[in-house]
Tab-separated table of C-alpha atoms in Angstrom:
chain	number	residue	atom	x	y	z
A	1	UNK	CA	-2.661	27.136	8.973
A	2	UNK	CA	-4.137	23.753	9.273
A	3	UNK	CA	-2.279	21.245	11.400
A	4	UNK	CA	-2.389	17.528	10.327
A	5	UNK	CA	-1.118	14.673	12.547
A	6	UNK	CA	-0.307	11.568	11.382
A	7	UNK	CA	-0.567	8.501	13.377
A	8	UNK	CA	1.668	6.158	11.707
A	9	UNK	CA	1.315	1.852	11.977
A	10	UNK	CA	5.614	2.405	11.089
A	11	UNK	CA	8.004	4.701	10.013
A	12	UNK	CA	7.784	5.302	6.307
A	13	UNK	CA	10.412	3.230	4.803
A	14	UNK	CA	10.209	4.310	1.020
A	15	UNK	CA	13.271	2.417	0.012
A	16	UNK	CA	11.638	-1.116	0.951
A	17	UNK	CA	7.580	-0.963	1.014
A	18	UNK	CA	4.937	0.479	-1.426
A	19	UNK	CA	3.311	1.970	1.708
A	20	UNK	CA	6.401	4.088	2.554
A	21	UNK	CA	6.469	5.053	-0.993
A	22	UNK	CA	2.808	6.264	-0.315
A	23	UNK	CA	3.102	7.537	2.477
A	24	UNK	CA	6.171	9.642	1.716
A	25	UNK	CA	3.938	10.888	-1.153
A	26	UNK	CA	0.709	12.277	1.110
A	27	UNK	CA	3.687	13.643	3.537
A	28	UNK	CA	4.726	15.658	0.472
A	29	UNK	CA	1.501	16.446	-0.520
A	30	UNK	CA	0.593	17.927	2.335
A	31	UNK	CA	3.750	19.990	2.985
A	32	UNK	CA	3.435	21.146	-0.681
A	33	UNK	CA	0.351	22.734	0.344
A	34	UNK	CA	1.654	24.438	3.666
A	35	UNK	CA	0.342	22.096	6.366
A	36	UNK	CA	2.051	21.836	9.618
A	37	UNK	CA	2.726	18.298	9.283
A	38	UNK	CA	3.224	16.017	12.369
A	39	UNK	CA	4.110	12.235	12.380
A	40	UNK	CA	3.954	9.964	15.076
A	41	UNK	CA	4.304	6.210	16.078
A	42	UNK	CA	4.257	3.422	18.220
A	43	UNK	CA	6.664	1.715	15.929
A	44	UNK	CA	10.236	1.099	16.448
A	45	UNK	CA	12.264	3.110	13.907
A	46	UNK	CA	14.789	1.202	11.848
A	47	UNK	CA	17.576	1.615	9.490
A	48	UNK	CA	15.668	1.705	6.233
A	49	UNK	CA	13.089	4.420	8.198
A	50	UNK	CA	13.527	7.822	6.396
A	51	UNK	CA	14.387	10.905	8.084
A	52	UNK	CA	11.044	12.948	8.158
A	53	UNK	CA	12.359	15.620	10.687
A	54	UNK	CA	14.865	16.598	7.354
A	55	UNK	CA	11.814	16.803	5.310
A	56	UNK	CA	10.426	19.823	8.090
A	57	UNK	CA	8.298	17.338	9.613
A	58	UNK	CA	8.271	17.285	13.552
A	59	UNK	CA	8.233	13.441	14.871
A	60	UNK	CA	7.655	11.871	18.152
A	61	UNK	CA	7.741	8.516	19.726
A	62	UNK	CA	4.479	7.522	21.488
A	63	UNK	CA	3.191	4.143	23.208
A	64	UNK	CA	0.026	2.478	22.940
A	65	UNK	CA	-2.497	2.200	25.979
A	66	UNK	CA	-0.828	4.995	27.429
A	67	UNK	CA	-2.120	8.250	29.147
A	68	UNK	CA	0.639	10.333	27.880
A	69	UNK	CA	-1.064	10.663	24.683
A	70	UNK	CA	-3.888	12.448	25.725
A	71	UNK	CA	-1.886	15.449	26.852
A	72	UNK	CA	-0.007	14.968	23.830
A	73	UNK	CA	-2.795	15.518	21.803
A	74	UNK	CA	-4.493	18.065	23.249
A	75	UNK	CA	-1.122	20.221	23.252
A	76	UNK	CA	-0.483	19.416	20.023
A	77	UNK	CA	-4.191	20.499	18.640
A	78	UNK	CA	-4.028	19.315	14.847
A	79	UNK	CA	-7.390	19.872	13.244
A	80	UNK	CA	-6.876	17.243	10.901
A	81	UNK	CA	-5.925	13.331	12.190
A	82	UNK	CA	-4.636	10.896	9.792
A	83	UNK	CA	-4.746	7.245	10.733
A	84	UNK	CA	-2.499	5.321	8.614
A	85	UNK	CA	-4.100	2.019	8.609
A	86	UNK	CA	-7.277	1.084	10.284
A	87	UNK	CA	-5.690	-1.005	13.792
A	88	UNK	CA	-4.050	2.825	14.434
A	89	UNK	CA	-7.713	4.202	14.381
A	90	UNK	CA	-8.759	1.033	16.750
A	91	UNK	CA	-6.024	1.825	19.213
A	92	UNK	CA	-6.033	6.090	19.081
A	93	UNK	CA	-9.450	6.904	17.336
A	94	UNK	CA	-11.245	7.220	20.654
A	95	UNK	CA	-8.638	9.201	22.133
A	96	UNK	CA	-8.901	11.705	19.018
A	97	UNK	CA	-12.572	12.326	19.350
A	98	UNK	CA	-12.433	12.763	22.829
A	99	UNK	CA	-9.710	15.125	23.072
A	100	UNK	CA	-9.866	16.650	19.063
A	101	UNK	CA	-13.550	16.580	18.879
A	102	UNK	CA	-13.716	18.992	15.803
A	103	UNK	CA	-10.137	17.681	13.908
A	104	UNK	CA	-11.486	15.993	10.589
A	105	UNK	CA	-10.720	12.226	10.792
A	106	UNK	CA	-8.871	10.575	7.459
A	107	UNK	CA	-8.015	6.970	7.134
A	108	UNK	CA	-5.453	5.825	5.044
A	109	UNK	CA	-6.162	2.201	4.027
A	110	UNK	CA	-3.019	2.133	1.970
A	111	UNK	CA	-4.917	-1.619	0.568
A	112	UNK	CA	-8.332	-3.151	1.634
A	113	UNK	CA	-6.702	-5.711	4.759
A	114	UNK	CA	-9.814	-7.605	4.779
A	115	UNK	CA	-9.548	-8.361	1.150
A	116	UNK	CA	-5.731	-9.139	1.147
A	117	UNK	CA	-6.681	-11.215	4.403
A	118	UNK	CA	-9.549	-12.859	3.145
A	119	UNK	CA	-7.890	-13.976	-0.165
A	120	UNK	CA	-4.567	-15.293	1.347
A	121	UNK	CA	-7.355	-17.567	3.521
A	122	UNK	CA	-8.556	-18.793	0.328
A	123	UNK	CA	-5.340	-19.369	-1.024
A	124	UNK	CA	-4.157	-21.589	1.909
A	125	UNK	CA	-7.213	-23.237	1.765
A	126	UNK	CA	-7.065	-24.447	-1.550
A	127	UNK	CA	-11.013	-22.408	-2.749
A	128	UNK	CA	-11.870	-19.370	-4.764
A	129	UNK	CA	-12.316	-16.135	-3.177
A	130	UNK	CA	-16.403	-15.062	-3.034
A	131	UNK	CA	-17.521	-12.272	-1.204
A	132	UNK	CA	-19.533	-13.589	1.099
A	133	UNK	CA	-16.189	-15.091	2.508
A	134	UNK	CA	-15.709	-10.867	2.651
A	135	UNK	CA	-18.446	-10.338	4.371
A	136	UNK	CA	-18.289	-13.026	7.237
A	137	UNK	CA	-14.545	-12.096	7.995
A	138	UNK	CA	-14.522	-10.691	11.436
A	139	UNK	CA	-11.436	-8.670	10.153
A	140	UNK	CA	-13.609	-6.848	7.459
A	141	UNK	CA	-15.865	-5.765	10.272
A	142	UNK	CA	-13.226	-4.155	11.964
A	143	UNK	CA	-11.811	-2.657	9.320
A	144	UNK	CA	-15.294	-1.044	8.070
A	145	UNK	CA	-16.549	-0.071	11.441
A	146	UNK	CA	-13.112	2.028	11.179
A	147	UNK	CA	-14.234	3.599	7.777
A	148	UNK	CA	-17.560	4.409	9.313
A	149	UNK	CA	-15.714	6.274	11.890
A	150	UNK	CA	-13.890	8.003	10.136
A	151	UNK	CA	-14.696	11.128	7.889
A	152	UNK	CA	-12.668	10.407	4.990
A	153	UNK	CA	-11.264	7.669	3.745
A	154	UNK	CA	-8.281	6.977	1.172
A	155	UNK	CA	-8.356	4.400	-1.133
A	156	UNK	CA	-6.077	4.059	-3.596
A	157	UNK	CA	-7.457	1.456	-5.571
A	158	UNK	CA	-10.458	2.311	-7.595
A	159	UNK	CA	-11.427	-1.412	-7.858
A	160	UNK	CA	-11.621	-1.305	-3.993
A	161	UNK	CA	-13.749	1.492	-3.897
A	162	UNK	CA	-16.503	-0.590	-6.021
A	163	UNK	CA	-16.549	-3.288	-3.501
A	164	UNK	CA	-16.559	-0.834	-0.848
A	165	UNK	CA	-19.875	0.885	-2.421
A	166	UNK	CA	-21.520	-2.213	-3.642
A	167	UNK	CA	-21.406	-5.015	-1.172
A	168	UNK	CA	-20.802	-2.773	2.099
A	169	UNK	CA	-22.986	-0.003	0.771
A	170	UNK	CA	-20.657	2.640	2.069
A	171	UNK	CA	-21.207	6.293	1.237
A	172	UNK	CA	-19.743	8.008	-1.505
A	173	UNK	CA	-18.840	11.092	0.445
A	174	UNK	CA	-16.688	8.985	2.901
A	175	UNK	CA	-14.051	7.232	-0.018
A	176	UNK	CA	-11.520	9.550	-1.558
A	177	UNK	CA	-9.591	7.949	-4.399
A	178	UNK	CA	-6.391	8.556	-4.494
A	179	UNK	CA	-3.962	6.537	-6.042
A	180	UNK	CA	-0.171	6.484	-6.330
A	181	UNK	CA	1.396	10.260	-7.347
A	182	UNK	CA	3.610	10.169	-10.033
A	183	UNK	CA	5.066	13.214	-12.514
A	184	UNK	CA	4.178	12.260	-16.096
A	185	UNK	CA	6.796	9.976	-17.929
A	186	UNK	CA	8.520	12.816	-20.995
A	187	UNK	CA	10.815	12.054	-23.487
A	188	UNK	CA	13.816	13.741	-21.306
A	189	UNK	CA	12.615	10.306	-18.786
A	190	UNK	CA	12.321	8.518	-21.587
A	191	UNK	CA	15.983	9.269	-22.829
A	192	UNK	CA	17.422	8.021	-19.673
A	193	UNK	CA	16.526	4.385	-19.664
A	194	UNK	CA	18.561	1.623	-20.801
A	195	UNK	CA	16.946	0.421	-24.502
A	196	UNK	CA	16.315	-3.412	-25.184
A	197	UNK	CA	19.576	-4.044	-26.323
A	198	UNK	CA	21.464	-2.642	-22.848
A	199	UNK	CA	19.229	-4.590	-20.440
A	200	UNK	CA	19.188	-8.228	-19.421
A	201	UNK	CA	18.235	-10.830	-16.939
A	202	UNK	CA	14.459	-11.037	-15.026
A	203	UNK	CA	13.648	-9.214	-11.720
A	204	UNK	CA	11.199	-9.204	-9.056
A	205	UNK	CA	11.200	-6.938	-5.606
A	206	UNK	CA	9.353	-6.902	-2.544
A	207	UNK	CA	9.154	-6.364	1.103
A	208	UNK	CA	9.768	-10.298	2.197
A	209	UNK	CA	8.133	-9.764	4.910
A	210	UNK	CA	4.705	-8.821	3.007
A	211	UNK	CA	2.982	-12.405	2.769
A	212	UNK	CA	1.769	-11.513	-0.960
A	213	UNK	CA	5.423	-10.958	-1.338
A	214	UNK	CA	7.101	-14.274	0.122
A	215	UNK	CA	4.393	-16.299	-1.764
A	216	UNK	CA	5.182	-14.986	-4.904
A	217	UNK	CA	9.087	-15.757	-4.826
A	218	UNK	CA	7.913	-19.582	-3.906
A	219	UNK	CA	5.918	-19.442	-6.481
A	220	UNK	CA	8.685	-18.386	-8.846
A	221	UNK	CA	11.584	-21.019	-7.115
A	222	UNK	CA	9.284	-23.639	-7.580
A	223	UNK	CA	7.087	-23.540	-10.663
A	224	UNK	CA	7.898	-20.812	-13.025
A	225	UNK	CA	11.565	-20.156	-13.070
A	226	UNK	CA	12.562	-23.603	-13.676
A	227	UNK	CA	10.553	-23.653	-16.646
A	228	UNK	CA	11.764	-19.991	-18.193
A	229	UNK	CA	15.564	-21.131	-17.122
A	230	UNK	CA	15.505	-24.067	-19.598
A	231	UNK	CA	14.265	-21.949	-22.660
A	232	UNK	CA	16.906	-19.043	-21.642
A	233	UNK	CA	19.535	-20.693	-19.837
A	234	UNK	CA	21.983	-17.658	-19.850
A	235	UNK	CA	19.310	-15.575	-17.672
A	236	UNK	CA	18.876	-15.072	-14.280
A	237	UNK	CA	16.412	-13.508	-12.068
A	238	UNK	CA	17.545	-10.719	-9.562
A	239	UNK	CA	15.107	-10.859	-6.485
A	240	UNK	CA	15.592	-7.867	-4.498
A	241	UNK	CA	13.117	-6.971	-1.353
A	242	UNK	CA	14.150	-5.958	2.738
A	243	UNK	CA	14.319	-8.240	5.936
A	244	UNK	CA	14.658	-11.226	3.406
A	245	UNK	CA	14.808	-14.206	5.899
A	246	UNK	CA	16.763	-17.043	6.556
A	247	UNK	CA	14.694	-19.301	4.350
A	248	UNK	CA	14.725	-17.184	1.897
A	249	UNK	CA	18.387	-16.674	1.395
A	250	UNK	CA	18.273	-20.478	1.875
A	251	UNK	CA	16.786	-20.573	-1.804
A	252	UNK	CA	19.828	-18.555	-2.962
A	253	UNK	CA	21.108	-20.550	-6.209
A	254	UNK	CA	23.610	-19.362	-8.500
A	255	UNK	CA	23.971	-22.436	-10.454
A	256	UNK	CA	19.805	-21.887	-11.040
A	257	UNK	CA	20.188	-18.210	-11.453
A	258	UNK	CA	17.878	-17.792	-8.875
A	259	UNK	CA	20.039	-15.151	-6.984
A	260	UNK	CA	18.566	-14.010	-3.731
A	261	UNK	CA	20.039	-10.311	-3.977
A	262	UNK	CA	18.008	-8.944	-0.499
A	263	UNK	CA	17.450	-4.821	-0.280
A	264	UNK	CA	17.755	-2.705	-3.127
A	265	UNK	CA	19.765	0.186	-2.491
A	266	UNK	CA	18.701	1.951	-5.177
A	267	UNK	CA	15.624	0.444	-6.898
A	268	UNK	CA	14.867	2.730	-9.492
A	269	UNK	CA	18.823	1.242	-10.848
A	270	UNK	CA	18.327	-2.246	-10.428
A	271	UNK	CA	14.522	-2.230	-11.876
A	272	UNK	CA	15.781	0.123	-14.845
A	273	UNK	CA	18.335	-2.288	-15.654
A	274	UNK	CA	16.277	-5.378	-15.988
A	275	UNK	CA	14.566	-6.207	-18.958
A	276	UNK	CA	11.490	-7.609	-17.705
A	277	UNK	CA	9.844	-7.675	-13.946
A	278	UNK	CA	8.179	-10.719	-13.218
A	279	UNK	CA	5.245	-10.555	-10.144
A	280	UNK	CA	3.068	-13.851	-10.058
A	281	UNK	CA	1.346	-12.551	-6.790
A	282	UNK	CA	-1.751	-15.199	-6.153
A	283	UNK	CA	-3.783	-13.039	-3.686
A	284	UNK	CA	-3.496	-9.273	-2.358
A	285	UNK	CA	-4.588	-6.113	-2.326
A	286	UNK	CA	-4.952	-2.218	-3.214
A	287	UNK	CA	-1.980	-1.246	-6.297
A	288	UNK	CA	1.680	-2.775	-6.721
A	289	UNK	CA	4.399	-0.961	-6.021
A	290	UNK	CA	6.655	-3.038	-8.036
A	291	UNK	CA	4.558	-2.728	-10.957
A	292	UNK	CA	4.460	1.028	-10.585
A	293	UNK	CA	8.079	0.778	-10.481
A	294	UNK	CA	8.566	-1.379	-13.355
A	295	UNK	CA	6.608	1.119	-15.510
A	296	UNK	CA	8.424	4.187	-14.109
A	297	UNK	CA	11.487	2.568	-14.971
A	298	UNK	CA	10.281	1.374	-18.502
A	299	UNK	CA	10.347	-2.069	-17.682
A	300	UNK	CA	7.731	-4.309	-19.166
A	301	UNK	CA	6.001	-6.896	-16.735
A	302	UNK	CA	4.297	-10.419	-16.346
A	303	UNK	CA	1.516	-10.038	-13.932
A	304	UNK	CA	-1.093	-11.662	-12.742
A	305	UNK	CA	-5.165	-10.344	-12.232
A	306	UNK	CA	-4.566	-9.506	-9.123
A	307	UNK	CA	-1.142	-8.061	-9.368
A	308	UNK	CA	-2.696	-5.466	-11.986
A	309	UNK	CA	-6.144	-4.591	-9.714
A	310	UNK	CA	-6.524	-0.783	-9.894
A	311	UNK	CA	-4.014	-0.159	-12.126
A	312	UNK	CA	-6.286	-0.112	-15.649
A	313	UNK	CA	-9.208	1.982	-17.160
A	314	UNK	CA	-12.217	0.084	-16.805
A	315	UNK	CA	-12.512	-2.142	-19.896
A	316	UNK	CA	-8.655	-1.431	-20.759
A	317	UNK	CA	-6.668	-4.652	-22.165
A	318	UNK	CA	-3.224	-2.745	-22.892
A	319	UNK	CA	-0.895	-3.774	-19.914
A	320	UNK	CA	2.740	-2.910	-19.064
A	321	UNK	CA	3.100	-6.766	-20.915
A	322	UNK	CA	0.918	-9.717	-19.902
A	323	UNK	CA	-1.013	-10.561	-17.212
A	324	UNK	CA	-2.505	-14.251	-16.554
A	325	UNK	CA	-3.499	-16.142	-13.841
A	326	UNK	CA	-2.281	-19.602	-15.412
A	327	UNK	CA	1.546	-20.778	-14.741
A	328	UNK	CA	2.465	-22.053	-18.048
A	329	UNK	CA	0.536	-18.630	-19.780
A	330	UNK	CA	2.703	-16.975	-17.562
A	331	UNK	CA	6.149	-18.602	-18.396
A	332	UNK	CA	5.450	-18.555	-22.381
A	333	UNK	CA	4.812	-14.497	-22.247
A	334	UNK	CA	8.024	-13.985	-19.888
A	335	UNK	CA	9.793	-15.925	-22.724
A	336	UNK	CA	7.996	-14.047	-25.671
A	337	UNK	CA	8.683	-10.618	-24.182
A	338	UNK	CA	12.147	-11.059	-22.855
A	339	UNK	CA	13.152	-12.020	-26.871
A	340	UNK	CA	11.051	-10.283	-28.884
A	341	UNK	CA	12.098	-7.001	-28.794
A	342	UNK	CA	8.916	-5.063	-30.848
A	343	UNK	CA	6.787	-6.204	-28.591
A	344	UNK	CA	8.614	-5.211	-25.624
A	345	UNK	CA	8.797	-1.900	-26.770
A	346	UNK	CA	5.241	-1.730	-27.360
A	347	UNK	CA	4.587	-2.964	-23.636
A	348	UNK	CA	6.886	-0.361	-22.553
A	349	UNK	CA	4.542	2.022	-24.115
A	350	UNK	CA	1.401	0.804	-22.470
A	351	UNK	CA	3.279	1.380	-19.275
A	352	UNK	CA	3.982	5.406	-19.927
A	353	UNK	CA	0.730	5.396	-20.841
A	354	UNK	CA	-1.106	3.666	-17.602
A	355	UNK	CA	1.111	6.544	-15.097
A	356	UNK	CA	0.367	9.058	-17.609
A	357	UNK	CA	-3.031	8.578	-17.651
A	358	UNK	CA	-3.948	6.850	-14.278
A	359	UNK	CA	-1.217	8.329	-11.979
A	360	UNK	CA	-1.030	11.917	-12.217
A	361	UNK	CA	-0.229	13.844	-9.485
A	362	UNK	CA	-1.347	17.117	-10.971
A	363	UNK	CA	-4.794	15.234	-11.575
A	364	UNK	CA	-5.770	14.525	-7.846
A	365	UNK	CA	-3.667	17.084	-6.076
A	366	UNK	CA	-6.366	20.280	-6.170
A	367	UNK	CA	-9.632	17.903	-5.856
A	368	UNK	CA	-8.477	16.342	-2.598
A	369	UNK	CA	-7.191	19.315	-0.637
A	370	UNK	CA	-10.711	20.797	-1.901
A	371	UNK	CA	-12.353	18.126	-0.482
A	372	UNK	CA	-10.659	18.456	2.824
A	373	UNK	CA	-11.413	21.925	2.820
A	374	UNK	CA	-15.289	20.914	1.994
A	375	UNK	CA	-15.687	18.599	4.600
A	376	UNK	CA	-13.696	20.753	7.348
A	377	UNK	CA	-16.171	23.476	6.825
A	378	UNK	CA	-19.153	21.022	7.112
A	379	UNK	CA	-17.777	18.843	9.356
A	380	UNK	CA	-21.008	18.607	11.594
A	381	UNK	CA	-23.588	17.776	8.997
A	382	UNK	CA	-20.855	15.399	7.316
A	383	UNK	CA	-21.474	13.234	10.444
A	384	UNK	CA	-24.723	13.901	10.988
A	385	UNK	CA	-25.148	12.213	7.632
A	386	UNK	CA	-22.919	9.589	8.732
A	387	UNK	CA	-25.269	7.754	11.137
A	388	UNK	CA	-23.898	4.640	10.861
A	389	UNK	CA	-20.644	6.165	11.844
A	390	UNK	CA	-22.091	7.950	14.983
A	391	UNK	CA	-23.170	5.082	16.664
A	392	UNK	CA	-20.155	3.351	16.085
A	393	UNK	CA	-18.335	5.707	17.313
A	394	UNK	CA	-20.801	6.086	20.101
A	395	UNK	CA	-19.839	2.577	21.338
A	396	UNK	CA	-16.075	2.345	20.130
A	397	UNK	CA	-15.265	4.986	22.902
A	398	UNK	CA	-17.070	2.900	25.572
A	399	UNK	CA	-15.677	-0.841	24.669
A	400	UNK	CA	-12.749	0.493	23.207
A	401	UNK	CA	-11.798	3.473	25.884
A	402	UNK	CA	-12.478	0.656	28.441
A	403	UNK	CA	-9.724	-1.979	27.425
A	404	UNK	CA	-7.123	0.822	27.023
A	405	UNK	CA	-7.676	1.849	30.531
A	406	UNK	CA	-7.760	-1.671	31.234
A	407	UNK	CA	-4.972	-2.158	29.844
A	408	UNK	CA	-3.006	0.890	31.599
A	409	UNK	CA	-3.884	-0.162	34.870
A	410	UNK	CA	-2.299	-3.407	34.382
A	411	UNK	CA	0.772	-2.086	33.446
A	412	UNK	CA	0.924	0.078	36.107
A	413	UNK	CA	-0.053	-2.812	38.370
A	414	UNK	CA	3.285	-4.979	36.591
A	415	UNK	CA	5.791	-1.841	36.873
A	416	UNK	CA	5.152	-1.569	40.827
């Protein structure tokens, strides 16, 4: 029986981020296929944090920079390691190869950082985004050295794995797309959601404490509600999203309709309900949650180029509703599709047919475990191949092992 362990950056919380959603999804995945499935984490757990141990997952608390772990591991013995996001293979990467030699090493990326990173620092500094902005970002070389090191990596963005291939010249045999896992939308789904007529108001949803996130709702308060508020002065837009912060119940404004509604219970309710999801996100990464949500709930969207990365066919123009990078573009669609009812229907359809065609979990499900399986059984000439990643590797277990002992005997040295 292969034995996976997965090194978590948090507990899943599928109820407030994208990246709970998908990780919840690979735990499933990998259950589904009779894997002894492990999760662990440095992380604090917290109330949104689902309860993996009732999913027949076995969990454990463990701390960074600590000895413990390397008894832990080598009890344990998975011979697979997932890192869920690349600073988890920086801190316990080192520890896995020198104690798991032979467990196949899979990074989960859940979105490029050092193209979410690299954009925001555009953003704030007022310039386009160019990839040689990419390509001196200190955080890119991190994050690639990690790819290198690892034997697999997920993307789940197909637009990300382009960029991966063509500027950093990575290996095809090291990305894995795999996107978001959805069951196809049928007409029993179809059935179930509110029509035109039953919906109303605008909605947007987000972890607030996702930058991309809190960016977008400013964005919204100050330049594009204001505008669709004095063409449709009845509506109101519902923005839903966990740890919402001081500041931003602050913008709270009833009067505005710009209601401040903080965690969704039950998403899937509030984003069925709505008749259109606004998501003006100005720089990011990897696929949208709330856009993924929107269409699973039949609920057209305005979007940005960004917002909709990796979520169309190459050469596709048939969105879940608009998408446009320019404000006022913006606030004329979300007017035009919240009132014209054909062609919100229409968007609706684009949106079954983007997760019917781009999203299927029956699709990816038998191609990935059979590349596992191909790679486990090759495992040595995999890395031969993967020079690049040997020597990396070679010197991440020096400079890296080094600090974390470091690091332990200072804490030992502060605990005496």
């Amino acid at each position: 029986m292969n034995h996976i362990l997965i090194i978590g950056f948090v507990w899943p919380e599928p109820t407030s981020t994208a990246a709970g959603q998908r990780m919840l999804q690979l735990i499933q995945l990998f259950l589904s296929q009779g894997y002894k499935t492990t999760f662990i984490s440095a992380a604090s757990k917290t109330e949104h944090s689902i309860n993996l141990d009732s999913l027949g997952v076995s969990t454990f608390q463990i701390q960074i920079n600590d000895p413990s772990f390397d008894s832990f591991i080598t009890k344990q013995s998975p011979n697979i390691v997932l890192f869920d996001r690349f600073v988890t293979e920086e801190q316990f990467g080192w520890r896995i190869t020198k104690h798991c030699s032979n467990a196949l090493k899979i990074l989960n990326t859940e979105d490029l950082h050092c193209l979410r990173k690299t954009r925001q620092e555009a953003f704030k500094q007022n310039s386009s985004f160019e990839i040689q902005k990419l390509l001196n970002n200190d955080y890119a070389k991190r994050e690639i050295a990690s790819i290198y090191r690892c034997d697999i990596t997920l993307m789940i963005s197909d637009f990300e794995i382009d960029l991966l291939k063509n500027q950093f010249k990575i290996a095809d045999n090291l990305l894995f797309y795999l996107p978001f896992l959805f069951q196809p939308i049928n007409k029993t789904t179809q059935n179930t959601w509110p029509d035109y007529s039953k919906r109303e108001h605008f909605i947007t949803i987000g972890n607030f404490r996702h930058e991309p996130n809190w960016n977008s709702v400013l964005y919204l308060k100050e330049s594009i509600w204001p505008e669709i508020r004095k063409a449709l002065p009845k509506t109101e837009l519902h923005i839903y999203g966990a740890y919402p912060p001081p500041k931003a119940n602050q913008l709270n404004n009833p009067n505005q309709g710009f209601l401040i509604k903080g965690h969704a219970k039950n998403a899937k309710e509030v984003m069925s309900n709505a008749r259109v999801c606004l998501a003006p996100i100005r720089f990011g990464a990897g696929i949208k949650g709330k856009l993924a949500e929107a269409m699973l709930c039949g609920t057209p969207s305005i979007t940005t180029s960004i917002g909709a990365e990796g979520m169309l066919n190459r050469n596709e123009s048939d969105w879940n509703g608009f998408i446009t990078d320019n404000p006022s573009t913006f606030i004329k669609a979300s007017i035009e599709i919240y009132t014209n009812q054909n062609l919100w229907k229409q968007s609706q359809q684009n949106g079954i047919e983007i997760i019917n065609t781009r999203f299927q979990k029956d699709k990816f499900l038998k191609d990935f475990t059979n590349k596992l399986t191909e790679v486990q059984e090759n495992l040595n000439s995999h890395r031969t191949n993967n020079f690049i990643g040997s020597m990396l590797q070679h010197h991440s277990l020096r400079s890296t092992e080094y600090m974390s002992r470091w690091i332990e005997e200072k804490n030992k040295r502060n605990n005496l």
